[in-house]
Coordinates of C-alpha atoms in Angstrom, one line a residue:
M1 CA 0.0 0.0 0.0
E2 CA 1.3 3.4 -0.9
S3 CA 0.8 4.8 2.6
Q4 CA 1.8 8.4 2.2
R5 CA -0.4 9.0 -0.8
N6 CA -3.4 7.4 1.0
I7 CA -2.8 9.5 4.1
L8 CA -2.9 12.7 2.1
L9 CA -5.9 11.5 0.1
I10 CA -7.8 10.8 3.4
A11 CA -7.0 14.2 4.7
L12 CA -8.0 15.8 1.4
L13 CA -11.4 14.0 1.5
L14 CA -11.9 15.4 5.0
V15 CA -11.3 19.0 3.9
S16 CA -13.5 18.4 0.9
F17 CA -16.3 17.2 3.1
L18 CA -16.1 20.4 5.2
I19 CA -16.2 22.5 2.0
W20 CA -19.2 20.5 0.7
Q21 CA -21.0 20.9 4.1
Q22 CA -20.6 24.7 4.0
W23 CA -21.6 24.9 0.4
Q24 CA -24.8 23.0 1.3
T25 CA -25.6 25.6 3.9
D26 CA -24.7 28.6 1.8
K27 CA -26.8 27.3 -1.2
A28 CA -29.8 26.1 0.8
P29 CA -33.1 27.4 -0.6
Q30 CA -34.9 30.2 1.1
P31 CA -38.1 29.5 3.0
E32 CA -41.0 29.0 0.7
T33 CA -44.3 30.8 1.2
A34 CA -46.9 28.3 2.5
Q35 CA -50.4 28.3 3.9
S36 CA -50.0 28.8 7.7
T37 CA -51.3 30.6 10.7
Q38 CA -52.2 34.1 9.7
T39 CA -51.1 37.2 11.5
S40 CA -51.1 40.8 10.7
A41 CA -48.0 42.8 10.0
G42 CA -46.5 45.0 12.6
E43 CA -47.1 44.5 16.2
E44 CA -49.4 41.5 16.4
T45 CA -48.3 38.4 18.3
F46 CA -49.3 34.8 17.9
I47 CA -51.1 33.4 20.9
P48 CA -51.4 29.6 21.2
E49 CA -54.8 28.1 21.7
A50 CA -55.8 27.1 25.2
D51 CA -56.4 23.5 26.1
Q52 CA -60.0 23.7 27.5
A53 CA -63.2 23.7 25.5
G54 CA -64.5 27.0 24.4
G55 CA -61.2 28.7 25.1
E56 CA -59.9 29.4 21.6
I57 CA -57.6 32.4 21.4
P58 CA -57.8 34.6 18.3
T59 CA -54.6 34.3 16.2
G60 CA -55.4 37.1 13.7
E61 CA -54.9 40.8 14.2
A62 CA -53.9 41.9 17.7
P63 CA -54.9 45.5 18.5
V64 CA -52.0 47.7 19.6
A65 CA -52.7 49.8 22.7
A66 CA -51.8 53.5 22.6
S67 CA -50.7 53.4 26.3
R68 CA -48.0 50.7 25.8
R69 CA -44.4 51.6 26.4
L70 CA -41.0 50.0 26.6
V71 CA -39.2 49.4 29.9
T72 CA -35.5 48.7 30.4
I73 CA -34.3 46.2 33.0
S74 CA -30.5 45.8 33.5
S75 CA -28.2 43.6 35.5
D76 CA -24.4 43.1 35.2
S77 CA -25.0 40.5 32.4
L78 CA -28.2 41.5 30.7
R79 CA -30.0 44.5 29.4
L80 CA -33.6 43.7 28.6
T81 CA -36.3 45.8 26.8
V82 CA -39.8 44.8 27.8
D83 CA -43.0 45.8 26.0
T84 CA -45.7 46.6 28.6
Q85 CA -48.3 45.3 26.2
G86 CA -48.1 41.6 26.9
G87 CA -44.8 41.9 28.8
D88 CA -42.7 40.4 26.0
I89 CA -39.0 40.8 25.9
V90 CA -38.4 42.5 22.6
R91 CA -34.6 43.1 23.0
A92 CA -31.8 41.5 25.0
E93 CA -28.2 42.7 25.0
L94 CA -25.5 40.6 26.5
L95 CA -23.3 43.1 28.4
E96 CA -20.3 40.7 28.7
H97 CA -20.0 40.1 25.0
D98 CA -19.2 42.6 22.3
R99 CA -21.0 42.5 19.0
D100 CA -17.7 42.4 17.1
L101 CA -14.1 42.3 18.2
N102 CA -13.2 45.5 20.0
S103 CA -16.6 46.9 19.3
D104 CA -18.2 49.4 21.7
E105 CA -21.6 47.9 21.0
K106 CA -22.8 44.8 22.9
F107 CA -24.1 41.6 21.3
V108 CA -27.8 41.7 20.7
L109 CA -29.5 38.3 21.2
L110 CA -33.2 39.4 21.0
S111 CA -34.4 42.1 18.8
N112 CA -37.6 43.3 17.1
S113 CA -36.3 45.2 14.1
P114 CA -38.1 45.6 10.7
N115 CA -35.6 43.2 9.0
F116 CA -35.2 40.6 11.7
V117 CA -37.4 39.4 14.6
H118 CA -36.2 37.3 17.6
V119 CA -38.3 37.9 20.7
A120 CA -39.3 36.0 23.8
Q121 CA -43.0 36.0 24.5
S122 CA -45.0 34.8 27.5
G123 CA -48.5 35.2 28.9
L124 CA -51.6 33.6 30.4
I125 CA -54.2 32.1 28.1
G126 CA -57.3 30.1 28.8
R127 CA -60.9 31.0 29.6
D128 CA -59.8 33.9 32.0
G129 CA -56.3 34.5 30.7
P130 CA -55.6 38.2 30.0
D131 CA -53.6 37.3 26.9
G132 CA -56.6 35.6 25.3
R133 CA -58.9 38.6 25.3
A134 CA -60.5 39.6 22.0
E135 CA -59.7 43.2 22.6
G136 CA -56.0 42.5 22.7
R137 CA -53.3 41.6 25.1
P138 CA -53.1 43.4 28.4
V139 CA -51.1 46.5 29.0
Y140 CA -49.2 46.2 32.3
Q141 CA -48.7 49.1 34.6
V142 CA -45.1 49.7 35.8
E143 CA -43.7 52.4 38.1
Q144 CA -40.5 53.2 36.2
A145 CA -39.2 53.2 32.7
S146 CA -35.8 51.9 33.7
Y147 CA -34.5 49.5 36.4
Q148 CA -30.8 48.8 37.2
L149 CA -29.2 46.2 39.5
A150 CA -27.4 48.3 42.1
D151 CA -23.9 47.6 43.4
G152 CA -24.1 45.1 46.3
Q153 CA -27.5 44.0 45.2
D154 CA -27.7 40.3 44.3
S155 CA -31.0 40.3 42.4
L156 CA -33.5 42.7 40.9
T157 CA -37.2 42.0 40.6
V158 CA -39.5 44.2 38.5
P159 CA -43.3 43.8 38.9
M160 CA -45.9 44.8 36.3
T161 CA -49.6 44.7 37.1
F162 CA -52.9 44.4 35.2
T163 CA -56.4 44.2 36.6
N164 CA -59.2 42.9 34.4
E165 CA -62.9 43.8 34.4
Q166 CA -63.7 41.3 37.1
G167 CA -61.2 42.7 39.5
V168 CA -58.6 39.9 39.1
V169 CA -55.1 41.3 39.6
F170 CA -52.4 39.7 37.4
T171 CA -48.8 40.6 38.4
K172 CA -46.0 39.7 36.0
T173 CA -42.5 39.9 37.4
F174 CA -39.0 39.7 35.9
T175 CA -36.2 38.7 38.2
L176 CA -32.5 39.1 37.2
K177 CA -29.6 37.9 39.3
R178 CA -26.0 39.0 39.4
N179 CA -23.6 37.0 37.2
E180 CA -26.5 34.9 35.7
H181 CA -28.1 34.7 32.3
V182 CA -31.4 33.3 33.6
V183 CA -34.5 35.5 33.7
E184 CA -37.2 34.4 36.1
V185 CA -40.6 35.2 34.6
G186 CA -43.4 34.8 37.2
Y187 CA -47.1 35.4 37.4
R188 CA -49.1 36.0 40.6
I189 CA -52.9 35.7 40.1
D190 CA -54.9 37.4 42.9
N191 CA -58.5 36.3 42.4
Q192 CA -60.7 38.7 44.4
S193 CA -63.7 38.0 42.1
A194 CA -66.7 35.8 42.9
E195 CA -65.8 33.2 40.3
P196 CA -62.9 30.8 39.8
V197 CA -60.2 31.9 37.3
Q198 CA -58.9 29.3 34.8
T199 CA -55.7 30.2 33.0
Q200 CA -52.6 28.6 31.5
L201 CA -49.0 29.8 31.3
Y202 CA -47.2 29.7 28.0
G203 CA -43.8 30.9 26.8
Q204 CA -42.5 31.0 23.2
L205 CA -39.7 32.2 21.0
K206 CA -40.4 33.8 17.7
Q207 CA -37.7 34.3 15.1
S208 CA -37.4 35.2 11.5
E209 CA -36.2 32.3 9.3
N210 CA -33.9 34.5 7.2
D211 CA -31.5 36.9 8.8
P212 CA -30.5 39.5 6.2
D213 CA -27.9 41.1 8.5
A214 CA -26.0 37.8 9.2
K215 CA -22.4 38.0 8.1
G216 CA -21.1 35.4 5.7
S217 CA -19.3 32.7 7.5
G218 CA -16.8 32.0 4.7
M219 CA -16.4 29.0 2.5
L220 CA -14.8 26.8 5.1
M221 CA -16.3 28.1 8.3
A222 CA -18.6 25.8 10.3
A223 CA -22.2 25.6 9.2
A224 CA -23.4 26.5 12.6
Y225 CA -27.0 25.6 13.2
R226 CA -29.6 28.4 13.6
G227 CA -33.2 27.5 14.5
P228 CA -35.5 25.8 16.9
A229 CA -34.5 22.9 19.2
Y230 CA -36.1 21.2 22.1
S231 CA -35.7 18.6 24.9
S232 CA -38.3 16.2 26.3
S233 CA -38.5 13.1 28.5
D234 CA -38.1 11.0 25.4
T235 CA -35.5 13.1 23.5
R236 CA -32.6 14.6 25.4
Y237 CA -31.9 17.1 22.6
S238 CA -33.3 17.5 19.1
K239 CA -33.1 20.1 16.4
Y240 CA -36.4 21.0 14.8
D241 CA -35.3 23.2 12.0
F242 CA -37.3 25.8 10.1
K243 CA -38.1 23.4 7.3
K244 CA -39.6 20.9 9.7
V245 CA -41.7 23.6 11.3
R246 CA -43.1 24.5 7.9
E247 CA -43.8 20.9 7.1
A248 CA -45.3 19.7 10.4
N249 CA -45.8 21.4 13.7
L250 CA -44.3 19.9 16.8
N251 CA -46.9 18.9 19.3
Q252 CA -45.5 16.9 22.2
T253 CA -46.5 16.5 25.9
T254 CA -43.7 15.8 28.2
E255 CA -42.7 16.1 31.9
G256 CA -40.3 19.0 32.1
G257 CA -38.5 19.7 28.9
W258 CA -37.5 23.0 27.3
V259 CA -37.7 24.8 24.0
S260 CA -35.0 27.0 22.4
M261 CA -33.7 29.0 19.5
L262 CA -30.1 28.3 18.7
Q263 CA -27.5 30.3 16.8
H264 CA -23.7 30.4 16.6
Y265 CA -22.3 30.6 20.2
F266 CA -25.6 31.8 21.8
V267 CA -29.0 30.5 22.7
S268 CA -32.4 31.6 24.0
A269 CA -34.4 29.0 25.8
W270 CA -37.7 28.8 27.7
I271 CA -37.5 26.3 30.7
P272 CA -40.9 25.6 32.3
A273 CA -41.3 23.9 35.6
Q274 CA -39.7 20.4 35.4
D275 CA -42.1 18.7 37.7
Q276 CA -45.2 19.2 35.5
Q277 CA -46.6 18.0 32.2
N278 CA -45.8 20.6 29.5
Q279 CA -46.9 20.8 25.9
L280 CA -44.2 21.7 23.4
Y281 CA -45.3 23.1 20.1
T282 CA -44.1 24.9 17.0
V283 CA -46.0 27.2 14.5
A284 CA -44.9 28.4 11.1
L285 CA -45.8 32.0 10.2
S286 CA -44.7 31.6 6.6
N287 CA -46.6 34.7 5.4
Q288 CA -44.0 36.6 7.5
G289 CA -41.1 34.2 7.2
Q290 CA -41.1 33.5 10.9
A291 CA -41.3 30.4 13.1
I292 CA -42.3 29.9 16.7
I293 CA -41.3 27.3 19.3
G294 CA -43.0 27.3 22.7
F295 CA -44.4 25.5 25.6
K296 CA -47.8 25.5 27.4
A297 CA -48.0 24.6 31.1
P298 CA -51.0 22.7 32.6
L299 CA -54.3 24.6 33.1
V300 CA -54.7 25.9 36.6
T301 CA -57.8 27.0 38.5
V302 CA -57.6 29.8 41.1
A303 CA -60.5 29.8 43.5
P304 CA -62.3 33.0 44.5
G305 CA -60.5 34.9 47.3
S306 CA -57.2 33.0 46.7
E307 CA -53.8 33.5 44.9
Q308 CA -51.8 31.3 42.6
S309 CA -48.2 31.7 41.4
L310 CA -46.8 30.4 38.1
S311 CA -43.3 30.8 36.7
A312 CA -40.8 29.8 34.1
R313 CA -37.2 30.5 33.4
L314 CA -35.7 32.0 30.3
W315 CA -32.0 31.5 29.4
L316 CA -30.6 34.4 27.4
G317 CA -26.9 34.1 26.8
P318 CA -23.8 32.3 25.5
K319 CA -23.5 28.5 25.3
L320 CA -21.8 28.0 28.6
Q321 CA -22.0 24.3 29.2
D322 CA -21.4 24.1 32.9
E323 CA -23.9 26.9 33.7
M324 CA -26.6 25.5 31.4
A325 CA -26.3 22.0 32.8
E326 CA -27.2 23.5 36.2
V327 CA -30.2 25.4 34.8
A328 CA -32.0 22.5 33.1
P329 CA -31.3 18.9 32.2
N330 CA -29.6 18.5 28.8
L331 CA -29.6 22.3 28.1
D332 CA -25.8 22.0 27.8
L333 CA -26.4 19.8 24.7
T334 CA -27.2 23.0 22.7
V335 CA -23.4 23.2 22.4
D336 CA -23.6 20.9 19.5
Y337 CA -20.5 18.9 18.6
G338 CA -22.2 16.7 16.1
W339 CA -21.8 13.0 15.9
L340 CA -18.3 13.1 17.4
W341 CA -19.5 14.6 20.6
F342 CA -18.0 11.8 22.6
I343 CA -14.5 12.9 21.4
A344 CA -15.3 16.6 21.4
Q345 CA -16.5 16.9 25.0
P346 CA -13.3 15.4 26.5
L347 CA -11.2 17.6 24.2
F348 CA -13.1 20.7 25.4
K349 CA -12.6 19.6 29.1
L350 CA -8.9 19.1 28.4
L351 CA -8.8 22.6 26.8
Q352 CA -10.5 24.1 29.8
L353 CA -8.2 22.4 32.2
L354 CA -5.1 23.5 30.3
Q355 CA -6.4 27.0 29.8
S356 CA -6.8 27.4 33.6
F357 CA -3.0 26.9 33.9
A358 CA -1.9 28.5 30.7
V359 CA -4.4 31.4 30.9
N360 CA -4.2 31.8 27.1
W361 CA -6.5 29.7 24.9
G362 CA -3.8 29.6 22.2
L363 CA -1.3 28.0 24.6
A364 CA -4.1 25.7 25.7
I365 CA -4.5 24.5 22.1
I366 CA -0.7 23.9 21.8
L367 CA -0.6 21.9 25.1
T368 CA -3.7 19.9 23.9
T369 CA -1.8 19.1 20.7
F370 CA 1.2 17.9 22.8
V371 CA -1.1 15.6 24.8
V372 CA -3.0 14.2 21.8
R373 CA 0.2 13.6 19.8
G374 CA 1.9 12.1 22.9
L375 CA -1.0 9.6 23.3
M376 CA -0.8 8.8 19.6
Y377 CA 2.9 8.2 19.6
P378 CA 2.7 4.4 19.6
L379 CA 0.5 4.5 16.5
T380 CA 2.8 7.1 14.9
K381 CA 5.7 4.8 15.5
A382 CA 3.8 1.9 14.0
Q383 CA 2.9 4.0 11.0
Y384 CA 6.4 4.9 10.0
T385 CA 7.8 1.5 10.8
S386 CA 5.2 0.0 8.5
M387 CA 5.9 2.6 5.8
A388 CA 9.7 1.8 6.0
K389 CA 9.0 -2.0 5.8
M390 CA 6.7 -1.4 2.8
R391 CA 9.4 0.5 1.1
M392 CA 11.9 -2.3 1.6
L393 CA 9.4 -4.8 0.1
Q394 CA 9.1 -2.8 -3.2
P395 CA 11.6 -4.9 -5.1
K396 CA 9.8 -8.1 -4.2
L397 CA 6.4 -6.6 -5.1
V398 CA 7.8 -5.5 -8.5
A399 CA 9.0 -9.1 -9.0
L400 CA 5.5 -10.4 -8.2
R401 CA 3.9 -8.1 -10.8
E402 CA 6.4 -9.2 -13.4
R403 CA 5.7 -12.9 -12.5
Y404 CA 1.9 -12.8 -12.5
G405 CA 1.3 -10.0 -15.0
D406 CA -2.4 -9.3 -15.3
D407 CA -3.5 -12.2 -13.1
R408 CA -4.9 -10.1 -10.3
Q409 CA -6.1 -13.1 -8.2
K410 CA -2.7 -14.7 -8.1
M411 CA -1.1 -11.3 -7.6
S412 CA -3.3 -10.6 -4.5
Q413 CA -2.5 -14.1 -3.1
G414 CA 1.2 -13.6 -3.6
M415 CA 1.1 -10.2 -1.9
M416 CA -0.8 -11.5 1.1
E417 CA 1.7 -14.4 1.5
L418 CA 4.6 -11.9 1.2
Y419 CA 3.1 -9.6 3.8
K420 CA 2.5 -12.5 6.1
K421 CA 6.0 -13.8 5.7
E422 CA 7.6 -10.4 6.2
K423 CA 5.2 -9.6 9.1
V424 CA 4.1 -6.4 7.4
N425 CA 0.7 -4.8 7.8
P426 CA -0.2 -2.9 4.6
L427 CA -2.7 -0.8 6.5
G428 CA -0.3 0.1 9.2
G429 CA 0.6 3.4 7.6
C430 CA -3.0 4.5 7.4
L431 CA -4.3 3.6 10.8
P432 CA -2.8 6.6 12.7
I433 CA -4.3 9.1 10.2
L434 CA -7.6 7.4 10.4
V435 CA -7.5 7.9 14.2
Q436 CA -6.4 11.5 13.9
M437 CA -9.1 12.5 11.4
P438 CA -12.0 12.1 14.0
I439 CA -9.9 14.1 16.5
F440 CA -9.4 16.8 13.9
I441 CA -13.1 17.0 13.1
A442 CA -14.0 16.9 16.8
L443 CA -11.6 19.7 17.6
Y444 CA -12.9 21.6 14.6
W445 CA -16.4 21.6 16.2
V446 CA -15.0 22.4 19.6
L447 CA -13.3 25.5 18.3
M448 CA -16.4 26.5 16.3
E449 CA -19.0 25.9 19.0
S450 CA -17.2 26.9 22.2
V451 CA -18.1 30.5 22.9
E452 CA -15.1 30.7 25.3
L453 CA -12.9 30.9 22.2
R454 CA -14.9 33.7 20.6
H455 CA -12.7 36.8 20.5
A456 CA -10.0 34.9 22.5
P457 CA -6.5 36.3 21.6
F458 CA -3.3 34.3 21.2
F459 CA -0.4 36.7 20.6
L460 CA 0.7 39.4 18.3
W461 CA -1.6 39.6 15.3
I462 CA -3.8 36.6 16.3
N463 CA -6.5 38.4 18.4
D464 CA -9.4 36.0 17.7
L465 CA -8.8 32.3 17.5
S466 CA -12.3 31.6 16.3
V467 CA -11.7 33.3 12.9
R468 CA -9.0 32.9 10.2
D469 CA -5.5 34.3 10.5
P470 CA -5.8 37.8 9.0
Y471 CA -2.3 37.7 7.5
F472 CA -2.3 33.9 6.7
V473 CA 0.9 33.4 8.5
L474 CA -0.3 30.2 10.3
P475 CA -1.6 28.5 7.1
I476 CA 1.7 29.2 5.3
L477 CA 3.7 27.8 8.1
M478 CA 1.4 24.8 8.2
G479 CA 1.9 24.2 4.5
A480 CA 5.7 24.5 5.0
S481 CA 5.6 22.0 7.8
M482 CA 3.6 19.6 5.5
F483 CA 6.3 20.0 2.9
V484 CA 9.0 19.1 5.4
I485 CA 7.1 16.0 6.5
Q486 CA 6.6 15.0 2.9
K487 CA 10.4 15.3 2.2
M488 CA 11.2 13.3 5.3
S489 CA 8.8 10.5 4.7
P490 CA 9.7 7.4 2.8
T491 CA 7.5 6.9 -0.2
T492 CA 6.7 4.0 -2.5
V493 CA 5.3 6.2 -5.3
T494 CA 7.3 5.7 -8.5
D495 CA 4.9 7.1 -11.1
P496 CA 6.1 10.6 -12.1
M497 CA 2.6 12.0 -12.4
Q498 CA 1.6 10.8 -9.0
Q499 CA 4.9 12.3 -7.6
K500 CA 3.9 15.7 -9.0
V501 CA 0.4 15.5 -7.5
M502 CA 2.0 14.6 -4.2
Q503 CA 4.3 17.6 -4.4
F504 CA 1.3 19.9 -4.8
M505 CA -0.5 18.5 -1.8
P506 CA 1.1 21.0 0.7
I507 CA 0.1 23.9 -1.6
I508 CA -3.5 22.6 -1.8
F509 CA -3.8 22.2 1.9
T510 CA -2.3 25.6 2.5
F511 CA -5.1 27.1 0.3
F512 CA -7.8 25.2 2.2
F513 CA -6.4 26.3 5.6
L514 CA -6.3 30.0 4.6
W515 CA -10.0 30.1 5.7
F516 CA -10.0 27.8 8.7
P517 CA -10.2 29.3 12.2
A518 CA -6.7 30.4 13.5
G519 CA -7.1 28.0 16.5
L520 CA -7.6 25.0 14.3
T521 CA -4.7 26.0 12.0
L522 CA -2.6 26.4 15.1
Y523 CA -3.5 22.9 16.2
W524 CA -2.6 21.5 12.8
L525 CA 0.7 23.4 12.6
V526 CA 1.9 22.4 16.1
S527 CA 0.8 18.8 15.3
N528 CA 2.9 18.8 12.2
V529 CA 5.9 20.2 14.1
V530 CA 5.5 17.4 16.7
T531 CA 5.2 14.9 13.8
I532 CA 8.5 16.2 12.3
V533 CA 10.3 15.7 15.6
Q534 CA 8.7 12.3 16.2
Q535 CA 9.5 11.2 12.6
W536 CA 13.1 12.3 12.9
F537 CA 13.5 10.3 16.2
I538 CA 11.7 7.2 14.8
F539 CA 13.7 7.2 11.6
R540 CA 16.9 7.4 13.5
Q541 CA 15.9 4.3 15.5
L542 CA 14.9 2.5 12.2
E543 CA 18.3 3.4 10.6
K544 CA 20.0 1.7 13.5
K545 CA 17.9 -1.4 12.8
G546 CA 18.6 -1.2 9.1
L547 CA 14.9 -0.7 8.3
H548 CA 15.0 2.8 6.8
G549 CA 16.7 3.8 3.7
K550 CA 17.0 7.3 2.2
A551 CA 13.7 9.0 1.9
T552 CA 12.6 10.0 -1.6
S553 CA 10.2 12.6 -2.6

């Protein structure tokens, strides 16, 4: 087996797969207009139907109250803008994350702009729910237009009240805590009327399917998923993309669970009470190019002269695995490492551990490379030993070809006997690269999905490891290191055309890596440097045993 050629071909197939994956994302068709739930343009909001008979909620035009206004609620982590009509969060800024590198503007997770909508809605529906009234959603009364978490204050609670015609007082509260990305959204129903009050809590996320302001991710950047996802008692984590929403609405009852809208590095998620049966649903608003994913809690009845409290939590923030795991079961799975998650998760834990010592994420990547290559050293040694033995067998293989000519069956039998006699494994040169490829893909997703590396600097000109090297220094060095490895490696390729193709491989890979994240290119460069050192050491040992001749290019 011509090991070196196959190794490079395997690697080339990997990179080609990543290119194809991104092309599929970039060329995906835009959402089609389909028959769906109708809503009016502008300020109207979809309200799900209640679960009891006779409690249908209109989903058409929602009147806009002239008395509505916007209220700002800020903590050290979040700045929320709440619409007093319905109490929806129509804007959320993440104060610990800049919109762009070195930008004065903060990252906006939720917004309600003309071009793009991503809002967190909640309310009370049902026979007596204020959000199910034909005259429109309630306008809550609030004392101030702005609230700020003060120094030394651990939490901030903002109440908003609405009283219906029967005298029932509905108080909606927003609670923000220091150093947290969770918003506690609660309702207190004070029924001072003479009749019982039936109502049902819901929470939903509405988002435009197409984001016209999204920046191009580049030909080789990760095709990061954006869209709905959910968790239930039967499914720990499942994407339910916009296409699925258009084709068939999700309708699932589960104990606990959560619903979310995902995007690169960040997530918004409604987390209802985990000890109750919740209904998870989606709705397509194709006439507006929007989709909704939400939950409905069980129907509750509040007796006359009594109170009832309902609540849900809303995560608004980056994909921080440790924190999300504490907020809700499986919420940390929104950090999606794909089918190689079982490799990616330990790699991320290793990166985290090493970064805690090295401080710098770039140094952590280098140390991780040393660890990975160190663990793979026995395979690397076997690879080059096999390659050297295969090279020594070339004269005997040539003799077999001359003896059997075009008789492939006898040729194959002769080769197998020769390999067995000489104790050579023809696949030995490919095994290490086959092991390394999954590690490469897993680390690719770690670097693309881990928000900790967003805007993380390395040194000098590398001020963001999650994007490409702006001056292409790392890709060029990586290509040079591949060239050195190629010159050092023994090869069995004798065909002049194949030799020329092999010589161009470092150039081809350099071109591909021009657009890879700097962190990934750094890993590959350091891995190549370690390979050069290991290869030099292994070949010296083989020379002493008489197994390694002069390398040819």
